Amino acid sequence: MQVFKFGGASVKDAAGVRNVAKVLQFTGVEDKIIVISAMGKITNALEEVITLYVEKSPKLKDKIKQIKDYHYAILDQLFNEPQHPAYTKTNYFLDELEIFLERNKSPNYDYVYDQVVCFGELISTSIVSQYLKSQGILNTWLDGRSLIDTDDTYRDAKVNWERTQTKINAHVERNELCITQGFIGSDENNFTTTLGREGSDYTAAIFAYCLNAEAVYIWKDVPGVLNGDPNVFEDTQLLHKISYEEAIELAFYGASVIHPKTLQPLQKKEIPLHVKSFQNPENKGTVVAKGQLIEPLIPCYIVQKNLVLLSLSAIDFSFFVEENISEVFALLHKHQIKVDLIQNSAISFSVCVDNKFNNVGKLIEILKAKFKVTYNKGVSLYTVRHFDQKAIQKIEKNKQVLLKQLTRETIQLVVKE
Ligand code: ASP
Ligand code: MG
């Protein structure tokens, strides 16, 4: 059995949906389960619906209409008959959405969020399923909510693996083609839950784990995993093979490769994950699997921008030791500040942090009461895995290096650009 995942970008329009059929014609349709995200940017649009609903805005109806029109434009291009069941299903889900909004009494934002955003995936999968049928590709549409069993942490639900495994094995027909939604599940009371934004890859991994699948394929608009973000770095190259460990390392340093949450269940059962282009399914792409770290062995570049480099020393210039360091970390944790790099010497301690929640200013004020503090805002942290001299020169060129740290596999540079 294989698990396929198509993201929002791959089904953003009618051409995208047609292309899913093309990919399946290329790969064959037997013994597969396909996990699909909401079309294009529909999850964002549904988030706007929730905001308008909570604000009791008169614009709510328009927003829902926009979502309806978006799907209708795709339906109109895929099916020539307005009586087609694909329209009925889409209408059914849109009605369900409106009924929920009318009847809901819960003030719990996260609960409301999950009951609303799920319609993106429910509609996209029903359209793709109907389209494939119209092309003679038989398939079974499955409601992911009755397969993925979670707790009730809305918007970040935790999977109950045992119950999920039982349900999946009871409902997924082997030897056939099944289609289901990414990102959604349900709790004990049958309320819809979601696994966190961009959670569809994780759903694919959950199915693969529970079905002991032979492989997972994530179909993307890029040729696979590259050795750097092509929007930032020149001459990026495709990585043919990376190990689970390497993928986790790359993600840790900030690469938007594959989320470790997705990799963990696959790594446990050594199920390979292929990242391939949905435009060119015949190309090999990247495989994440057990074994050698990386192939080809070339430097991989990651950059995190807009960080803050803090340097602390004791006011009396005494050594900066365990006691001070643990105090600093407790404060970082308390202010939800993510640490990207640390370095210490006898009398000073440097830490490069993320200022995502704009908490760093507050933290600096608190630190100043106890330590001598200097800081640099707006710095960038470059990480190069499997570096060589040329790679270092490339990064250092035209930049002021504030801090450098080197291990066998990885070099990190904090720079001012
Ligand atoms: N549709 C959801 C999102 O946009 C889940 C996913 O695409 O993975 O976050
Ligand atoms: Mg998506």
GROMACS .gro file of C-alpha atoms and ligand atoms in nm:
model
  427
    1MET     CA    1   0.000   0.000   0.000
    2GLN     CA    2   0.115   0.352  -0.080
    3VAL     CA    3   0.002   0.682   0.067
    4PHE     CA    4  -0.010   0.986  -0.163
    5LYS     CA    5  -0.048   1.343  -0.045
    6PHE     CA    6  -0.152   1.634  -0.264
    7GLY     CA    7  -0.126   1.979  -0.105
    8GLY     CA    8  -0.337   2.289  -0.162
    9ALA     CA    9  -0.111   2.418  -0.442
   10SER     CA   10  -0.155   2.097  -0.640
   11VAL     CA   11  -0.535   2.127  -0.645
   12LYS     CA   12  -0.570   2.505  -0.657
   13ASP     CA   13  -0.765   2.502  -0.985
   14ALA     CA   14  -0.932   2.271  -1.237
   15ALA     CA   15  -0.601   2.208  -1.415
   16GLY     CA   16  -0.456   2.092  -1.083
   17VAL     CA   17  -0.741   1.846  -1.028
   18ARG     CA   18  -0.701   1.713  -1.382
   19ASN     CA   19  -0.333   1.672  -1.312
   20VAL     CA   20  -0.407   1.448  -1.011
   21ALA     CA   21  -0.571   1.209  -1.257
   22LYS     CA   22  -0.265   1.231  -1.481
   23VAL     CA   23  -0.031   1.151  -1.194
   24LEU     CA   24  -0.249   0.852  -1.104
   25GLN     CA   25  -0.250   0.731  -1.461
   26PHE     CA   26   0.127   0.741  -1.444
   27THR     CA   27   0.163   0.567  -1.107
   28GLY     CA   28  -0.130   0.328  -1.126
   29VAL     CA   29  -0.428   0.342  -0.892
   30GLU     CA   30  -0.423   0.017  -0.704
   31ASP     CA   31  -0.363  -0.014  -0.334
   32LYS     CA   32  -0.338   0.357  -0.261
   33ILE     CA   33  -0.482   0.607  -0.023
   34ILE     CA   34  -0.473   0.971  -0.128
   35VAL     CA   35  -0.466   1.248   0.131
   36ILE     CA   36  -0.567   1.590   0.000
   37SER     CA   37  -0.554   1.942   0.147
   38ALA     CA   38  -0.800   2.224   0.096
   39MET     CA   39  -0.780   2.382  -0.250
   40GLY     CA   40  -0.533   2.670  -0.293
   41LYS     CA   41  -0.564   2.919  -0.010
   42ILE     CA   42  -0.907   2.805   0.110
   43THR     CA   43  -0.791   2.735   0.467
   44ASN     CA   44  -0.688   3.101   0.492
   45ALA     CA   45  -1.026   3.207   0.354
   46LEU     CA   46  -1.203   2.990   0.612
   47GLU     CA   47  -0.991   3.149   0.884
   48GLU     CA   48  -1.127   3.483   0.764
   49VAL     CA   49  -1.480   3.340   0.789
   50ILE     CA   50  -1.412   3.258   1.153
   51THR     CA   51  -1.281   3.607   1.225
   52LEU     CA   52  -1.584   3.768   1.062
   53TYR     CA   53  -1.815   3.533   1.247
   54VAL     CA   54  -1.657   3.610   1.584
   55GLU     CA   55  -1.673   3.984   1.508
   56LYS     CA   56  -2.036   3.942   1.398
   57SER     CA   57  -1.937   4.126   1.081
   58PRO     CA   58  -2.194   4.186   0.804
   59LYS     CA   59  -1.921   4.078   0.558
   60LEU     CA   60  -1.949   3.717   0.668
   61LYS     CA   61  -2.203   3.620   0.400
   62ASP     CA   62  -1.983   3.767   0.125
   63LYS     CA   63  -1.683   3.571   0.242
   64ILE     CA   64  -1.877   3.245   0.236
   65LYS     CA   65  -2.005   3.337  -0.110
   66GLN     CA   66  -1.646   3.391  -0.227
   67ILE     CA   67  -1.554   3.043  -0.105
   68LYS     CA   68  -1.857   2.899  -0.283
   69ASP     CA   69  -1.772   3.085  -0.606
   70TYR     CA   70  -1.413   2.963  -0.594
   71HIS     CA   71  -1.522   2.599  -0.578
   72TYR     CA   72  -1.799   2.653  -0.831
   73ALA     CA   73  -1.552   2.794  -1.083
   74ILE     CA   74  -1.353   2.471  -1.051
   75LEU     CA   75  -1.666   2.253  -1.065
   76ASP     CA   76  -1.785   2.433  -1.379
   77GLN     CA   77  -1.460   2.355  -1.553
   78LEU     CA   78  -1.448   1.992  -1.446
   79PHE     CA   79  -1.810   1.886  -1.498
   80ASN     CA   80  -2.032   1.998  -1.778
   81GLU     CA   81  -2.359   1.913  -1.607
   82PRO     CA   82  -2.496   2.121  -1.318
   83GLN     CA   83  -2.682   1.812  -1.196
   84HIS     CA   84  -2.356   1.633  -1.128
   85PRO     CA   85  -2.329   1.491  -0.773
   86ALA     CA   86  -2.007   1.689  -0.725
   87TYR     CA   87  -2.221   2.005  -0.699
   88THR     CA   88  -2.464   1.840  -0.459
   89LYS     CA   89  -2.180   1.735  -0.229
   90THR     CA   90  -2.018   2.078  -0.236
   91ASN     CA   91  -2.354   2.240  -0.155
   92TYR     CA   92  -2.412   1.993   0.122
   93PHE     CA   93  -2.084   2.089   0.292
   94LEU     CA   94  -2.140   2.462   0.242
   95ASP     CA   95  -2.488   2.424   0.396
   96GLU     CA   96  -2.339   2.233   0.689
   97LEU     CA   97  -2.096   2.517   0.742
   98GLU     CA   98  -2.374   2.776   0.749
   99ILE     CA   99  -2.591   2.564   0.977
  100PHE     CA  100  -2.301   2.529   1.220
  101LEU     CA  101  -2.244   2.905   1.226
  102GLU     CA  102  -2.614   2.970   1.283
  103ARG     CA  103  -2.655   2.719   1.562
  104ASN     CA  104  -2.323   2.739   1.739
  105LYS     CA  105  -2.335   2.867   2.095
  106SER     CA  106  -1.981   2.780   2.198
  107PRO     CA  107  -1.754   3.075   2.276
  108ASN     CA  108  -1.450   2.846   2.247
  109TYR     CA  109  -1.258   2.998   1.955
  110ASP     CA  110  -1.039   2.695   1.892
  111TYR     CA  111  -1.340   2.463   1.887
  112VAL     CA  112  -1.524   2.689   1.642
  113TYR     CA  113  -1.208   2.708   1.429
  114ASP     CA  114  -1.189   2.333   1.381
  115GLN     CA  115  -1.563   2.295   1.308
  116VAL     CA  116  -1.522   2.554   1.030
  117VAL     CA  117  -1.182   2.499   0.863
  118CYS     CA  118  -1.249   2.128   0.804
  119PHE     CA  119  -1.485   2.216   0.517
  120GLY     CA  120  -1.190   2.312   0.296
  121GLU     CA  121  -1.064   1.954   0.299
  122LEU     CA  122  -1.410   1.796   0.292
  123ILE     CA  123  -1.500   1.989  -0.023
  124SER     CA  124  -1.167   1.946  -0.202
  125THR     CA  125  -1.163   1.570  -0.150
  126SER     CA  126  -1.521   1.529  -0.262
  127ILE     CA  127  -1.451   1.725  -0.583
  128VAL     CA  128  -1.135   1.527  -0.661
  129SER     CA  129  -1.308   1.198  -0.584
  130GLN     CA  130  -1.601   1.283  -0.815
  131TYR     CA  131  -1.371   1.405  -1.089
  132LEU     CA  132  -1.164   1.086  -1.082
  133LYS     CA  133  -1.485   0.882  -1.102
  134SER     CA  134  -1.594   1.086  -1.404
  135GLN     CA  135  -1.263   0.984  -1.564
  136GLY     CA  136  -1.322   0.619  -1.493
  137ILE     CA  137  -1.091   0.606  -1.192
  138LEU     CA  138  -1.297   0.427  -0.927
  139ASN     CA  139  -1.234   0.534  -0.571
  140THR     CA  140  -1.386   0.541  -0.224
  141TRP     CA  141  -1.423   0.874  -0.043
  142LEU     CA  142  -1.357   0.843   0.329
  143ASP     CA  143  -1.441   1.096   0.598
  144GLY     CA  144  -1.108   1.141   0.777
  145ARG     CA  145  -1.292   1.239   1.094
  146SER     CA  146  -1.410   0.884   1.142
  147LEU     CA  147  -1.056   0.751   1.093
  148ILE     CA  148  -0.823   0.983   1.283
  149ASP     CA  149  -0.907   0.970   1.651
  150THR     CA  150  -0.769   1.255   1.863
  151ASP     CA  151  -0.804   1.429   2.196
  152ASP     CA  152  -0.993   1.758   2.216
  153THR     CA  153  -0.699   1.997   2.192
  154TYR     CA  154  -0.866   2.190   1.912
  155ARG     CA  155  -0.628   2.331   1.648
  156ASP     CA  156  -0.344   2.111   1.774
  157ALA     CA  157  -0.507   1.777   1.844
  158LYS     CA  158  -0.301   1.482   1.962
  159VAL     CA  159  -0.356   1.150   1.790
  160ASN     CA  160  -0.479   0.847   1.982
  161TRP     CA  161  -0.268   0.597   1.793
  162GLU     CA  162  -0.432   0.281   1.912
  163ARG     CA  163  -0.785   0.385   1.826
  164THR     CA  164  -0.675   0.547   1.501
  165GLN     CA  165  -0.501   0.228   1.397
  166THR     CA  166  -0.811   0.020   1.465
  167LYS     CA  167  -1.040   0.258   1.276
  168ILE     CA  168  -0.810   0.294   0.977
  169ASN     CA  169  -0.766  -0.078   0.942
  170ALA     CA  170  -1.140  -0.133   0.968
  171HIS     CA  171  -1.232   0.124   0.702
  172VAL     CA  172  -0.954   0.150   0.446
  173GLU     CA  173  -1.001  -0.102   0.169
  174ARG     CA  174  -0.675  -0.251   0.061
  175ASN     CA  175  -0.621  -0.311  -0.312
  176GLU     CA  176  -0.839  -0.011  -0.392
  177LEU     CA  177  -0.806   0.362  -0.427
  178CYS     CA  178  -0.929   0.560  -0.126
  179ILE     CA  179  -0.944   0.937  -0.094
  180THR     CA  180  -0.946   1.127   0.231
  181GLN     CA  181  -0.875   1.464   0.390
  182GLY     CA  182  -0.550   1.579   0.539
  183PHE     CA  183  -0.531   1.775   0.862
  184ILE     CA  184  -0.861   1.671   1.024
  185GLY     CA  185  -0.978   1.420   1.282
  186SER     CA  186  -1.236   1.397   1.556
  187ASP     CA  187  -1.247   1.373   1.933
  188GLU     CA  188  -1.438   1.143   2.166
  189ASN     CA  189  -1.758   1.344   2.125
  190ASN     CA  190  -1.726   1.331   1.746
  191PHE     CA  191  -1.644   1.700   1.721
  192THR     CA  192  -1.403   1.783   1.444
  193THR     CA  193  -1.041   1.847   1.541
  194THR     CA  194  -0.740   1.959   1.339
  195LEU     CA  195  -0.374   1.868   1.365
  196GLY     CA  196  -0.228   2.217   1.320
  197ARG     CA  197  -0.173   2.425   1.005
  198GLU     CA  198   0.006   2.238   0.729
  199GLY     CA  199  -0.098   1.917   0.902
  200SER     CA  200  -0.179   1.714   0.591
  201ASP     CA  201   0.171   1.570   0.556
  202TYR     CA  202   0.134   1.445   0.909
  203THR     CA  203  -0.200   1.283   0.819
  204ALA     CA  204  -0.026   1.099   0.534
  205ALA     CA  205   0.235   0.973   0.781
  206ILE     CA  206  -0.038   0.859   1.025
  207PHE     CA  207  -0.206   0.652   0.752
  208ALA     CA  208   0.126   0.507   0.643
  209TYR     CA  209   0.212   0.409   0.998
  210CYS     CA  210  -0.125   0.251   1.070
  211LEU     CA  211  -0.138   0.063   0.740
  212ASN     CA  212   0.229  -0.041   0.741
  213ALA     CA  213   0.249   0.126   0.403
  214GLU     CA  214   0.531   0.057   0.163
  215ALA     CA  215   0.594   0.430   0.099
  216VAL     CA  216   0.457   0.784   0.123
  217TYR     CA  217   0.465   1.020  -0.176
  218ILE     CA  218   0.423   1.394  -0.127
  219TRP     CA  219   0.348   1.554  -0.465
  220LYS     CA  220   0.473   1.911  -0.481
  221ASP     CA  221   0.529   2.205  -0.714
  222VAL     CA  222   0.907   2.168  -0.669
  223PRO     CA  223   1.127   1.884  -0.799
  224GLY     CA  224   1.195   1.754  -0.445
  225VAL     CA  225   1.405   1.867  -0.150
  226LEU     CA  226   1.673   2.115  -0.257
  227ASN     CA  227   1.996   2.203  -0.076
  228GLY     CA  228   1.866   2.553  -0.002
  229ASP     CA  229   1.566   2.778  -0.054
  230PRO     CA  230   1.588   2.881  -0.423
  231ASN     CA  231   1.434   3.219  -0.334
  232VAL     CA  232   1.739   3.296  -0.119
  233PHE     CA  233   2.032   3.093  -0.252
  234GLU     CA  234   2.168   3.072  -0.604
  235ASP     CA  235   2.233   2.749  -0.793
  236THR     CA  236   2.041   2.520  -0.561
  237GLN     CA  237   2.057   2.149  -0.634
  238LEU     CA  238   1.822   1.858  -0.581
  239LEU     CA  239   1.901   1.617  -0.300
  240HIS     CA  240   1.836   1.263  -0.422
  241LYS     CA  241   1.841   1.092  -0.088
  242ILE     CA  242   1.847   1.208   0.271
  243SER     CA  243   1.819   1.011   0.592
  244TYR     CA  244   1.541   1.074   0.845
  245GLU     CA  245   1.808   1.211   1.079
  246GLU     CA  246   1.935   1.455   0.819
  247ALA     CA  247   1.582   1.575   0.741
  248ILE     CA  248   1.520   1.629   1.113
  249GLU     CA  249   1.850   1.817   1.146
  250LEU     CA  250   1.767   2.039   0.848
  251ALA     CA  251   1.423   2.115   0.992
  252PHE     CA  252   1.579   2.189   1.332
  253TYR     CA  253   1.803   2.455   1.179
  254GLY     CA  254   1.505   2.618   1.015
  255ALA     CA  255   1.470   2.456   0.671
  256SER     CA  256   1.109   2.414   0.570
  257VAL     CA  257   1.182   2.063   0.445
  258ILE     CA  258   0.951   1.819   0.618
  259HIS     CA  259   0.815   1.861   0.967
  260PRO     CA  260   0.975   1.627   1.225
  261LYS     CA  261   0.622   1.541   1.340
  262THR     CA  262   0.565   1.390   0.995
  263LEU     CA  263   0.896   1.206   0.996
  264GLN     CA  264   0.870   1.042   1.337
  265PRO     CA  265   0.600   0.781   1.260
  266LEU     CA  266   0.769   0.703   0.928
  267GLN     CA  267   1.109   0.665   1.084
  268LYS     CA  268   0.970   0.427   1.348
  269LYS     CA  269   0.857   0.185   1.079
  270GLU     CA  270   1.126   0.277   0.827
  271ILE     CA  271   0.871   0.378   0.567
  272PRO     CA  272   1.039   0.586   0.293
  273LEU     CA  273   0.901   0.930   0.211
  274HIS     CA  274   0.926   1.050  -0.149
  275VAL     CA  275   0.898   1.417  -0.235
  276LYS     CA  276   0.818   1.449  -0.604
  277SER     CA  277   0.701   1.700  -0.862
  278PHE     CA  278   0.336   1.669  -0.959
  279GLN     CA  279   0.426   1.831  -1.292
  280ASN     CA  280   0.692   1.572  -1.370
  281PRO     CA  281   0.594   1.249  -1.195
  282GLU     CA  282   0.848   1.056  -1.401
  283ASN     CA  283   1.136   1.241  -1.233
  284LYS     CA  284   1.282   1.074  -0.929
  285GLY     CA  285   1.259   1.358  -0.675
  286THR     CA  286   1.393   1.308  -0.325
  287VAL     CA  287   1.360   1.011  -0.098
  288VAL     CA  288   1.386   1.041   0.278
  289ALA     CA  289   1.477   0.701   0.416
  290LYS     CA  290   1.701   0.503   0.645
  291GLY     CA  291   2.070   0.498   0.567
  292GLN     CA  292   2.345   0.727   0.455
  293LEU     CA  293   2.297   1.091   0.564
  294ILE     CA  294   2.279   1.261   0.229
  295GLU     CA  295   2.326   1.201  -0.144
  296PRO     CA  296   2.486   1.383  -0.315
  297LEU     CA  297   2.707   1.499  -0.033
  298ILE     CA  298   2.690   1.874  -0.092
  299PRO     CA  299   2.654   2.171   0.142
  300CYS     CA  300   2.297   2.251   0.249
  301TYR     CA  301   2.217   2.612   0.322
  302ILE     CA  302   1.962   2.749   0.566
  303VAL     CA  303   1.907   3.106   0.674
  304GLN     CA  304   1.696   3.252   0.951
  305LYS     CA  305   1.656   3.628   0.932
  306ASN     CA  306   1.562   3.900   1.173
  307LEU     CA  307   1.705   3.743   1.487
  308VAL     CA  308   1.857   3.910   1.792
  309LEU     CA  309   2.206   3.832   1.921
  310LEU     CA  310   2.230   3.892   2.296
  311SER     CA  311   2.558   3.894   2.487
  312LEU     CA  312   2.555   3.882   2.863
  313SER     CA  313   2.823   3.908   3.127
  314ALA     CA  314   2.815   3.931   3.502
  315ILE     CA  315   2.816   4.289   3.632
  316ASP     CA  316   3.126   4.223   3.844
  317PHE     CA  317   3.300   4.038   3.557
  318SER     CA  318   3.295   3.712   3.749
  319PHE     CA  319   3.272   3.388   3.554
  320PHE     CA  320   2.950   3.321   3.370
  321VAL     CA  321   2.864   2.977   3.504
  322GLU     CA  322   2.582   2.725   3.548
  323GLU     CA  323   2.390   2.937   3.794
  324ASN     CA  324   2.371   3.242   3.563
  325ILE     CA  325   2.308   3.030   3.256
  326SER     CA  326   2.016   2.844   3.412
  327GLU     CA  327   1.867   3.176   3.520
  328VAL     CA  328   1.891   3.310   3.164
  329PHE     CA  329   1.728   2.997   3.022
  330ALA     CA  330   1.443   3.011   3.270
  331LEU     CA  331   1.375   3.367   3.155
  332LEU     CA  332   1.393   3.273   2.786
  333HIS     CA  333   1.148   2.991   2.847
  334LYS     CA  334   0.913   3.214   3.043
  335HIS     CA  335   0.903   3.470   2.761
  336GLN     CA  336   0.851   3.201   2.491
  337ILE     CA  337   1.172   3.295   2.316
  338LYS     CA  338   1.322   3.034   2.088
  339VAL     CA  339   1.698   2.992   2.112
  340ASP     CA  340   1.874   2.929   1.783
  341LEU     CA  341   2.236   2.927   1.896
  342ILE     CA  342   2.438   2.964   2.216
  343GLN     CA  343   2.805   3.021   2.287
  344ASN     CA  344   2.983   3.091   2.611
  345SER     CA  345   3.328   3.192   2.728
  346ALA     CA  346   3.461   3.245   3.079
  347ILE     CA  347   3.296   3.579   3.131
  348SER     CA  348   3.032   3.610   2.863
  349PHE     CA  349   2.736   3.422   2.729
  350SER     CA  350   2.592   3.485   2.383
  351VAL     CA  351   2.258   3.366   2.262
  352CYS     CA  352   2.092   3.417   1.924
  353VAL     CA  353   1.713   3.424   1.954
  354ASP     CA  354   1.394   3.456   1.756
  355ASN     CA  355   1.185   3.764   1.813
  356LYS     CA  356   0.864   3.610   1.682
  357PHE     CA  357   0.637   3.729   1.960
  358ASN     CA  358   0.819   4.061   2.007
  359ASN     CA  359   0.911   3.965   2.361
  360VAL     CA  360   1.283   4.022   2.334
  361GLY     CA  361   1.265   4.394   2.430
  362LYS     CA  362   1.091   4.305   2.752
  363LEU     CA  363   1.344   4.031   2.825
  364ILE     CA  364   1.638   4.266   2.768
  365GLU     CA  365   1.499   4.507   3.029
  366ILE     CA  366   1.472   4.225   3.283
  367LEU     CA  367   1.821   4.095   3.203
  368LYS     CA  368   1.971   4.441   3.239
  369ALA     CA  369   1.880   4.444   3.608
  370LYS     CA  370   2.114   4.149   3.664
  371PHE     CA  371   2.371   4.140   3.387
  372LYS     CA  372   2.570   4.357   3.157
  373VAL     CA  373   2.377   4.324   2.830
  374THR     CA  374   2.474   4.411   2.475
  375TYR     CA  375   2.265   4.316   2.175
  376ASN     CA  376   2.237   4.330   1.797
  377LYS     CA  377   1.895   4.333   1.639
  378GLY     CA  378   1.814   4.227   1.282
  379VAL     CA  379   2.095   3.973   1.247
  380SER     CA  380   2.082   3.663   1.028
  381LEU     CA  381   2.184   3.313   1.122
  382TYR     CA  382   2.328   3.108   0.837
  383THR     CA  383   2.364   2.735   0.886
  384VAL     CA  384   2.555   2.518   0.644
  385ARG     CA  385   2.535   2.142   0.688
  386HIS     CA  386   2.819   1.945   0.523
  387PHE     CA  387   3.013   2.266   0.466
  388ASP     CA  388   3.338   2.314   0.278
  389GLN     CA  389   3.567   2.617   0.244
  390LYS     CA  390   3.387   2.739  -0.065
  391ALA     CA  391   3.052   2.730   0.113
  392ILE     CA  392   3.189   2.934   0.403
  393GLN     CA  393   3.337   3.193   0.169
  394LYS     CA  394   3.006   3.219  -0.012
  395ILE     CA  395   2.822   3.298   0.310
  396GLU     CA  396   3.084   3.534   0.453
  397LYS     CA  397   3.110   3.741   0.135
  398ASN     CA  398   3.002   4.104   0.193
  399LYS     CA  399   2.881   4.032   0.544
  400GLN     CA  400   3.003   4.121   0.889
  401VAL     CA  401   3.045   3.801   1.089
  402LEU     CA  402   2.950   3.849   1.454
  403LEU     CA  403   2.982   3.491   1.571
  404LYS     CA  404   3.090   3.161   1.424
  405GLN     CA  405   3.038   2.810   1.552
  406LEU     CA  406   3.164   2.492   1.400
  407THR     CA  407   3.102   2.123   1.454
  408ARG     CA  408   3.199   1.833   1.230
  409GLU     CA  409   2.894   1.852   1.006
  410THR     CA  410   2.765   2.201   1.062
  411ILE     CA  411   2.884   2.558   1.061
  412GLN     CA  412   2.670   2.842   1.189
  413LEU     CA  413   2.738   3.209   1.135
  414VAL     CA  414   2.557   3.501   1.291
  415VAL     CA  415   2.600   3.792   1.051
  416LYS     CA  416   2.494   4.147   0.993
  417GLU     CA  417   2.397   4.190   0.625
  418ASP     N1  418  -0.525   2.298   0.461
  418ASP     C1  419  -0.443   2.299   0.580
  418ASP     C2  420  -0.354   2.421   0.579
  418ASP     O1  421  -0.355   2.495   0.482
  418ASP     C3  422  -0.365   2.174   0.597
  418ASP     C4  423  -0.255   2.151   0.494
  418ASP     O2  424  -0.261   2.208   0.386
  418ASP     O3  425  -0.162   2.077   0.522
  418ASP     O4  426  -0.286   2.444   0.674
  419MG      MG  427  -0.148   2.324   0.245
   0.00000   0.00000   0.00000
